[in-house]
XYZ file of N, CA, C and O in Angstrom:
560
model
N 13.694 6.673 -16.786
C 14.474 6.095 -15.789
C 15.427 5.229 -16.202
O 15.078 4.205 -16.938
N 16.755 5.454 -16.036
C 17.715 4.471 -16.514
C 17.757 3.298 -15.550
O 17.097 3.317 -14.539
N 18.514 2.194 -15.962
C 18.461 1.038 -15.168
C 18.748 1.231 -13.600
O 18.025 0.590 -12.958
N 19.782 2.038 -13.338
C 20.089 2.286 -12.064
C 18.848 3.051 -11.286
O 18.731 2.774 -10.013
N 18.170 3.834 -12.026
C 17.009 4.545 -11.327
C 15.963 3.573 -11.179
O 15.157 3.563 -10.072
N 15.756 2.619 -12.164
C 14.716 1.526 -11.927
C 15.149 0.628 -10.778
O 14.095 0.419 -9.941
N 16.315 0.391 -10.480
C 16.737 -0.477 -9.412
C 16.493 0.514 -8.115
O 16.021 -0.225 -7.093
N 16.774 1.698 -8.075
C 16.524 2.486 -6.971
C 15.007 2.527 -6.629
O 14.590 2.467 -5.421
N 14.142 2.649 -7.645
C 12.683 2.665 -7.480
C 12.139 1.327 -6.812
O 11.415 1.353 -5.926
N 12.729 0.224 -7.290
C 12.489 -1.022 -6.764
C 12.776 -1.098 -5.227
O 12.044 -1.544 -4.427
N 14.062 -0.726 -4.915
C 14.550 -0.732 -3.540
C 13.741 0.359 -2.621
O 13.432 -0.055 -1.574
N 13.250 1.463 -3.151
C 12.420 2.263 -2.572
C 11.135 1.702 -2.120
O 10.690 1.673 -0.926
N 10.421 0.965 -3.080
C 9.277 0.377 -2.828
C 9.418 -0.780 -1.834
O 8.451 -0.896 -0.849
N 10.488 -1.562 -1.917
C 10.715 -2.593 -0.840
C 10.858 -1.996 0.564
O 10.323 -2.509 1.484
N 11.518 -0.822 0.572
C 11.666 -0.172 1.897
C 10.446 0.391 2.395
O 10.098 0.338 3.629
N 9.566 0.965 1.394
C 8.297 1.486 1.896
C 7.354 0.311 2.413
O 6.551 0.546 3.292
N 7.359 -0.795 1.673
C 6.505 -1.944 2.208
C 6.903 -2.419 3.521
O 6.208 -2.704 4.525
N 8.374 -2.593 3.762
C 8.847 -2.882 5.080
C 8.523 -1.841 6.077
O 8.145 -2.278 7.197
N 8.476 -0.611 5.784
C 8.001 0.329 6.676
C 6.712 0.304 7.139
O 6.243 0.581 8.254
N 5.833 -0.043 6.194
C 4.358 -0.311 6.531
C 4.131 -1.400 7.482
O 3.459 -1.420 8.534
N 5.013 -2.524 7.205
C 4.812 -3.671 8.213
C 5.430 -3.250 9.543
O 4.869 -3.671 10.651
N 6.459 -2.438 9.559
C 7.082 -1.970 10.987
C 6.264 -0.851 11.606
O 6.635 -0.482 12.723
N 5.322 -0.168 10.885
C 4.656 0.953 11.360
C 5.548 2.186 11.529
O 5.143 3.020 12.319
N 6.468 2.319 10.537
C 7.464 3.450 10.461
C 6.858 4.566 9.704
O 7.132 4.743 8.455
N 5.724 5.168 10.266
C 4.954 6.266 9.545
C 5.898 7.385 9.111
O 5.791 7.915 7.997
N 6.903 7.820 9.910
C 7.767 8.938 9.508
C 8.473 8.585 8.206
O 8.636 9.492 7.264
N 8.972 7.369 8.070
C 9.759 7.051 6.943
C 8.792 7.022 5.609
O 9.160 7.512 4.694
N 7.530 6.546 5.912
C 6.585 6.644 4.764
C 6.182 7.990 4.334
O 6.347 8.273 3.250
N 5.845 8.755 5.308
C 5.521 10.106 5.075
C 6.696 10.898 4.303
O 6.450 11.773 3.365
N 7.906 10.652 4.691
C 8.973 11.442 4.028
C 9.233 10.928 2.595
O 10.114 11.583 1.962
N 8.491 9.824 2.166
C 8.920 9.383 0.855
C 7.609 9.375 -0.108
O 7.650 8.842 -1.116
N 6.550 10.166 0.426
C 5.434 10.360 -0.385
C 5.375 12.006 -0.679
O 5.416 12.787 0.327
N 5.188 12.336 -1.837
C 5.057 13.772 -2.082
C 4.022 14.319 -1.606
O 2.788 13.735 -1.367
N 3.989 15.641 -1.200
C 2.953 16.241 -0.445
C 1.647 16.473 -1.436
O 0.592 16.460 -0.830
N 1.947 16.542 -2.719
C 0.824 16.580 -3.626
C 0.515 15.297 -4.344
O 0.025 15.309 -5.282
N 0.830 14.269 -3.695
C 0.613 12.919 -4.402
C -0.829 12.639 -4.469
O -1.653 13.185 -3.844
N -1.123 11.666 -5.502
C -2.479 11.411 -5.797
C -2.544 9.800 -5.805
O -1.698 9.209 -6.159
N -3.688 9.377 -5.233
C -3.906 7.941 -5.124
C -5.169 7.650 -6.110
O -6.242 8.457 -5.926
N -5.167 6.654 -6.769
C -6.389 6.243 -7.653
C -6.603 4.843 -7.295
O -5.863 4.050 -7.012
N -7.961 4.473 -7.161
C -8.416 3.120 -6.954
C -9.536 2.859 -8.047
O -9.761 3.609 -8.761
N -10.195 1.686 -7.828
C -11.393 1.460 -8.854
C -12.481 2.345 -8.661
O -13.218 2.665 -9.728
N -12.707 2.906 -7.615
C -13.863 3.703 -7.299
C -13.635 5.158 -7.764
O -14.511 5.763 -8.419
N -12.543 5.828 -7.416
C -12.211 7.113 -7.860
C -10.783 7.483 -7.546
O -10.095 6.818 -6.986
N -10.383 8.752 -7.981
C -9.109 9.323 -7.823
C -9.224 10.216 -6.409
O -10.171 10.674 -6.216
N -8.104 10.255 -5.817
C -7.983 11.002 -4.686
C -6.691 12.065 -4.811
O -5.721 11.745 -4.258
N -6.968 13.096 -5.638
C -5.899 14.039 -5.717
C -5.577 14.802 -4.397
O -6.404 14.872 -3.574
N -4.327 14.945 -4.265
C -3.893 15.672 -3.020
C -3.777 14.890 -1.787
O -3.683 15.436 -0.637
N -3.785 13.590 -2.022
C -3.482 12.705 -0.741
C -2.054 12.998 -0.417
O -1.200 12.819 -1.159
N -1.854 13.465 0.833
C -0.502 13.775 1.230
C 0.056 12.708 2.267
O -0.650 11.771 2.660
N 1.259 12.813 2.548
C 1.886 11.959 3.433
C 1.031 11.682 4.744
O 1.076 10.458 5.189
N 0.567 12.678 5.333
C -0.082 12.495 6.574
C -1.427 11.699 6.321
O -1.767 10.733 7.201
N -2.102 11.867 5.150
C -3.276 10.941 4.938
C -2.806 9.478 4.740
O -3.500 8.603 5.261
N -1.693 9.319 4.088
C -1.281 7.945 3.800
C -0.947 7.354 5.237
O -1.260 6.121 5.530
N -0.234 8.124 6.129
C 0.032 7.623 7.465
C -1.298 7.210 8.250
O -1.329 6.190 9.010
N -2.328 8.006 8.026
C -3.623 7.712 8.690
C -4.203 6.432 8.241
O -4.757 5.555 8.958
N -4.054 6.261 6.872
C -4.597 4.969 6.313
C -3.826 3.811 6.806
O -4.438 2.799 7.193
N -2.605 3.903 6.885
C -1.797 2.751 7.280
C -2.037 2.552 8.835
O -2.169 1.293 9.213
N -2.195 3.531 9.560
C -2.508 3.277 11.094
C -3.777 2.565 11.248
O -3.988 1.812 12.078
N -4.912 2.880 10.348
C -6.118 2.205 10.231
C -6.038 0.741 10.055
O -6.403 -0.108 10.763
N -5.190 0.375 8.990
C -4.995 -0.942 8.635
C -4.221 -1.641 9.802
O -4.613 -2.847 10.215
N -3.178 -1.082 10.366
C -2.388 -1.639 11.383
C -3.194 -1.856 12.763
O -2.863 -2.740 13.389
N -4.276 -0.940 12.931
C -5.084 -1.018 14.167
C -6.053 -2.301 14.055
O -6.240 -2.981 15.067
N -6.314 -2.595 12.815
C -7.172 -3.792 12.639
C -6.425 -5.030 12.484
O -6.942 -6.056 12.939
N -5.182 -4.938 11.919
C -4.379 -6.157 11.692
C -2.900 -5.634 12.180
O -2.053 -5.508 11.458
N -2.631 -5.677 13.468
C -1.456 -5.328 14.037
C -0.193 -6.057 13.545
O 0.801 -5.544 13.648
N -0.537 -7.389 13.276
C 0.569 -8.222 12.864
C 0.769 -8.326 11.299
O 1.287 -9.153 10.778
N 0.233 -7.203 10.524
C 0.101 -7.219 9.191
C 1.446 -7.522 8.580
O 2.453 -6.898 8.894
N 1.395 -8.408 7.541
C 2.585 -8.558 6.669
C 2.227 -8.344 5.206
O 1.045 -8.477 4.929
N 3.144 -7.836 4.512
C 3.034 -7.495 3.057
C 4.054 -8.218 2.171
O 4.860 -7.541 1.734
N 3.910 -9.532 2.134
C 4.907 -10.171 1.188
C 4.709 -9.648 -0.311
O 3.530 -9.481 -0.823
N 5.888 -9.358 -0.877
C 5.871 -9.003 -2.231
C 6.169 -10.206 -3.021
O 7.076 -10.884 -2.926
N 5.198 -10.502 -4.061
C 5.276 -11.567 -5.001
C 6.023 -11.242 -6.176
O 6.805 -12.108 -6.766
N 5.799 -10.109 -6.716
C 6.480 -9.584 -7.869
C 6.768 -8.139 -7.855
O 5.912 -7.377 -7.183
N 7.952 -7.697 -8.345
C 8.092 -6.292 -8.450
C 9.066 -5.893 -9.567
O 9.929 -6.680 -9.824
N 8.540 -4.876 -10.362
C 9.422 -4.552 -11.592
C 9.300 -3.176 -11.848
O 8.289 -2.472 -11.343
N 10.177 -2.469 -12.614
C 10.036 -1.103 -12.765
C 10.312 -0.850 -14.364
O 11.067 -1.539 -15.053
N 9.688 0.227 -14.910
C 9.881 0.558 -16.226
C 9.649 2.150 -16.367
O 8.557 2.574 -15.782
N 10.551 2.937 -16.816
C 10.315 4.346 -16.811
C 10.249 4.828 -15.347
O 11.066 4.359 -14.517
N 9.377 5.681 -15.127
C 9.250 6.237 -13.755
C 8.098 5.493 -12.902
O 7.737 5.943 -11.903
N 7.769 4.235 -13.444
C 6.826 3.489 -12.773
C 7.318 2.257 -12.087
O 8.276 1.603 -12.595
N 6.804 1.834 -11.018
C 7.287 0.621 -10.305
C 5.871 -0.174 -10.066
O 4.990 0.479 -9.303
N 5.801 -1.419 -10.411
C 4.703 -2.235 -10.242
C 4.945 -3.285 -9.042
O 6.081 -3.857 -9.179
N 3.964 -3.469 -8.243
C 4.161 -4.448 -7.077
C 3.103 -5.233 -6.940
O 1.952 -4.777 -6.847
N 3.137 -6.619 -7.071
C 2.000 -7.619 -6.832
C 2.420 -8.135 -5.357
O 3.538 -8.604 -5.234
N 1.393 -7.986 -4.439
C 1.623 -8.309 -2.994
C 0.440 -8.948 -2.407
O -0.618 -9.042 -2.997
N 0.552 -9.287 -1.190
C -0.529 -9.828 -0.301
C -0.498 -8.952 0.933
O 0.450 -8.365 1.296
N -1.660 -8.961 1.562
C -1.843 -8.358 3.000
C -2.452 -9.568 3.767
O -3.336 -10.210 3.426
N -1.482 -9.960 4.820
C -1.814 -11.050 5.610
C -1.699 -10.747 7.080
O -0.962 -9.730 7.412
N -2.461 -11.381 7.919
C -2.354 -11.073 9.368
C -3.653 -11.708 10.015
O -4.437 -12.394 9.375
N -3.791 -11.330 11.250
C -4.994 -11.728 12.000
C -5.751 -10.297 12.355
O -5.240 -9.414 12.914
N -7.050 -10.575 12.024
C -7.862 -9.383 12.214
C -8.259 -9.271 13.729
O -9.166 -10.017 14.325
N -7.461 -8.349 14.337
C -7.770 -8.185 15.817
C -8.379 -7.073 16.247
O -8.899 -7.087 17.410
N -8.424 -5.987 15.527
C -9.268 -4.844 15.822
C -10.113 -4.443 14.801
O -10.188 -4.939 13.677
N -10.849 -3.250 15.113
C -11.878 -2.719 14.059
C -11.096 -2.318 12.850
O -10.022 -1.810 12.686
N -11.699 -2.728 11.768
C -11.143 -2.550 10.376
C -12.335 -2.146 9.426
O -13.238 -3.017 9.193
N -12.341 -0.921 8.974
C -13.587 -0.529 8.191
C -14.875 -0.896 8.661
O -15.699 -1.237 7.923
N -14.963 -0.558 9.943
C -16.404 -0.768 10.532
C -16.620 -2.145 11.010
O -17.576 -2.309 11.806
N -15.747 -3.199 10.779
C -15.910 -4.395 11.146
C -15.046 -4.725 12.520
O -13.902 -4.585 12.460
N -15.750 -5.162 13.569
C -14.898 -5.416 14.817
C -13.975 -6.523 14.667
O -14.226 -7.438 13.904
N -12.911 -6.439 15.450
C -11.994 -7.618 15.460
C -12.643 -9.010 15.592
O -13.463 -9.227 16.363
N -12.208 -9.865 14.609
C -12.843 -11.272 14.640
C -12.034 -12.389 14.969
O -12.425 -13.404 15.183
N -10.558 -12.032 15.153
C -9.747 -13.134 15.440
C -9.451 -14.045 14.116
O -8.720 -14.941 14.445
N -10.008 -13.694 12.985
C -9.786 -14.497 11.925
C -8.618 -14.140 11.057
O -8.284 -12.934 10.989
N -7.748 -15.138 10.537
C -6.718 -14.756 9.578
C -7.331 -14.054 8.308
O -8.395 -14.450 7.851
N -6.514 -13.087 7.776
C -6.992 -12.584 6.523
C -5.699 -12.783 5.568
O -4.603 -12.749 5.981
N -6.172 -12.864 4.359
C -5.168 -12.851 3.314
C -5.745 -12.398 2.105
O -6.789 -13.090 1.534
N -5.449 -11.227 1.432
C -5.866 -10.747 0.143
C -4.830 -10.382 -0.748
O -3.656 -10.083 -0.187
N -5.000 -10.308 -1.979
C -3.890 -9.951 -2.968
C -4.197 -8.430 -3.514
O -5.340 -7.990 -3.508
N -3.088 -7.925 -3.927
C -3.232 -6.418 -4.575
C -2.149 -6.237 -5.540
O -1.064 -7.064 -5.482
N -2.416 -5.333 -6.323
C -1.363 -4.975 -7.290
C -1.423 -3.382 -7.318
O -2.422 -2.776 -7.531
N -0.269 -2.786 -7.086
C -0.210 -1.394 -7.128
C 0.860 -0.875 -8.113
O 1.857 -1.663 -8.271
N 0.559 0.126 -8.783
C 1.643 0.836 -9.630
C 1.928 2.154 -9.119
O 1.009 2.903 -8.767
N 3.141 2.459 -8.995
C 3.681 3.721 -8.350
C 4.342 4.636 -9.413
O 5.137 4.008 -10.124
N 4.043 5.863 -9.444
C 4.876 6.872 -10.205
C 5.835 7.533 -9.362
O 5.297 8.193 -8.307
N 7.111 7.482 -9.527
C 8.048 8.225 -8.746
C 8.512 9.287 -9.448
O 8.646 9.527 -10.661
N 8.758 10.483 -8.661
C 9.562 11.701 -9.265
C 10.342 12.197 -8.002
O 9.895 12.318 -6.917
N 11.493 12.461 -8.557
C 12.568 13.017 -7.484
C 12.708 12.092 -6.168
O 12.773 12.637 -5.162
N 12.523 10.840 -6.309
C 12.703 9.857 -5.284
C 11.582 9.774 -4.293
O 11.668 9.197 -3.184
N 10.358 10.326 -4.700
C 9.145 10.282 -3.999
C 8.068 9.704 -4.786
O 8.002 9.631 -5.890
N 7.158 9.001 -3.908
C 5.887 8.439 -4.610
C 5.059 9.748 -4.991
O 4.660 10.465 -4.095
N 4.730 9.885 -6.260
C 4.015 10.989 -6.694
C 2.566 10.613 -7.065
O 1.634 11.345 -6.946
N 2.432 9.265 -7.420
C 1.036 8.934 -7.817
C 0.910 7.298 -7.622
O 2.025 6.654 -7.802
N -0.160 6.848 -7.295
C -0.407 5.341 -7.033
C -1.658 4.969 -7.596
O -2.688 5.812 -7.432
N -1.708 3.777 -8.282
C -2.878 3.168 -8.731
C -2.920 1.948 -8.017
O -2.005 1.097 -8.029
N -4.120 1.729 -7.345
C -4.294 0.623 -6.409
C -5.422 -0.266 -6.977
O -6.434 0.093 -7.208
N -5.099 -1.604 -6.726
C -6.222 -2.714 -7.009
C -5.935 -3.767 -5.937
O -5.062 -4.529 -5.974
N -6.815 -3.663 -5.031
C -6.721 -4.729 -3.941
C -8.091 -5.309 -3.780
O -9.260 -4.748 -4.124
N -8.158 -6.605 -3.328
C -9.403 -7.307 -3.133
C -10.081 -6.916 -1.809
O -10.258 -7.716 -0.857
N -10.791 -5.722 -1.858
C -11.417 -5.194 -0.819
C -12.631 -6.148 -0.463
O -13.016 -6.256 0.830
N -13.405 -6.502 -1.398
C -14.580 -7.288 -1.201
C -14.073 -8.552 -0.465
O -14.766 -9.055 0.475
N -12.988 -9.182 -0.939
C -12.460 -10.416 -0.275
C -12.141 -10.095 1.176
O -12.417 -10.868 2.150
N -11.531 -8.866 1.316
C -11.228 -8.519 2.786
C -12.307 -8.434 3.729
O -12.513 -9.015 4.818
N -13.420 -7.780 3.167
C -14.537 -7.480 3.928
C -15.249 -8.924 4.315
O -15.934 -9.073 5.291
N -15.330 -9.827 3.329
C -15.820 -11.146 3.569
C -15.064 -11.937 4.645
O -15.641 -12.490 5.551
N -13.809 -11.746 4.691
C -12.905 -12.380 5.641
C -13.120 -11.867 7.048
O -13.009 -12.587 8.006
N -13.394 -10.447 7.203
C -13.437 -9.916 8.429
C -14.787 -9.879 8.989
O -15.188 -9.397 10.071
N -15.733 -10.388 8.145
C -17.296 -10.367 8.525
C -18.016 -9.136 8.246
O -19.093 -8.908 8.802
N -17.343 -8.301 7.283
C -18.124 -6.966 7.102
C -19.223 -7.229 5.986
O -20.097 -6.381 5.947
N -19.180 -8.258 5.180
C -20.179 -8.486 4.200
C -20.382 -9.964 4.133
O -19.541 -10.799 4.560
N -21.539 -10.439 3.568
C -21.789 -11.767 3.323
C -21.369 -12.338 1.981
O -21.306 -11.567 1.087
């Protein structure tokens, strides 16, 4: 990825994060490859397509309708874009089995995205899920 491509990758990720905040699922789905794969600490999810990504985002937004995703750091190298971000908002609805608590949540995450032909092809995700579940009352 030449420098202008890196800049394009950074702008694409900023646009995707803004689309998540706005609930613009159509924009998100149109920028995720149909054969995209998601990896996290537990396991890889090959074949996660744009519609699955939309379902996941809708789940998050149902639990935290005012969700904000401030980006703290973002940089690109080659075909990868790294984003250090937070997820913030008020836990108002069910989220991963925990009923709305009215509590504020704030967790940190770091994602690395591999882009190909202007689409997200692969994602590596590291988010403080245990911290999230403690904040919403899902675990002690």
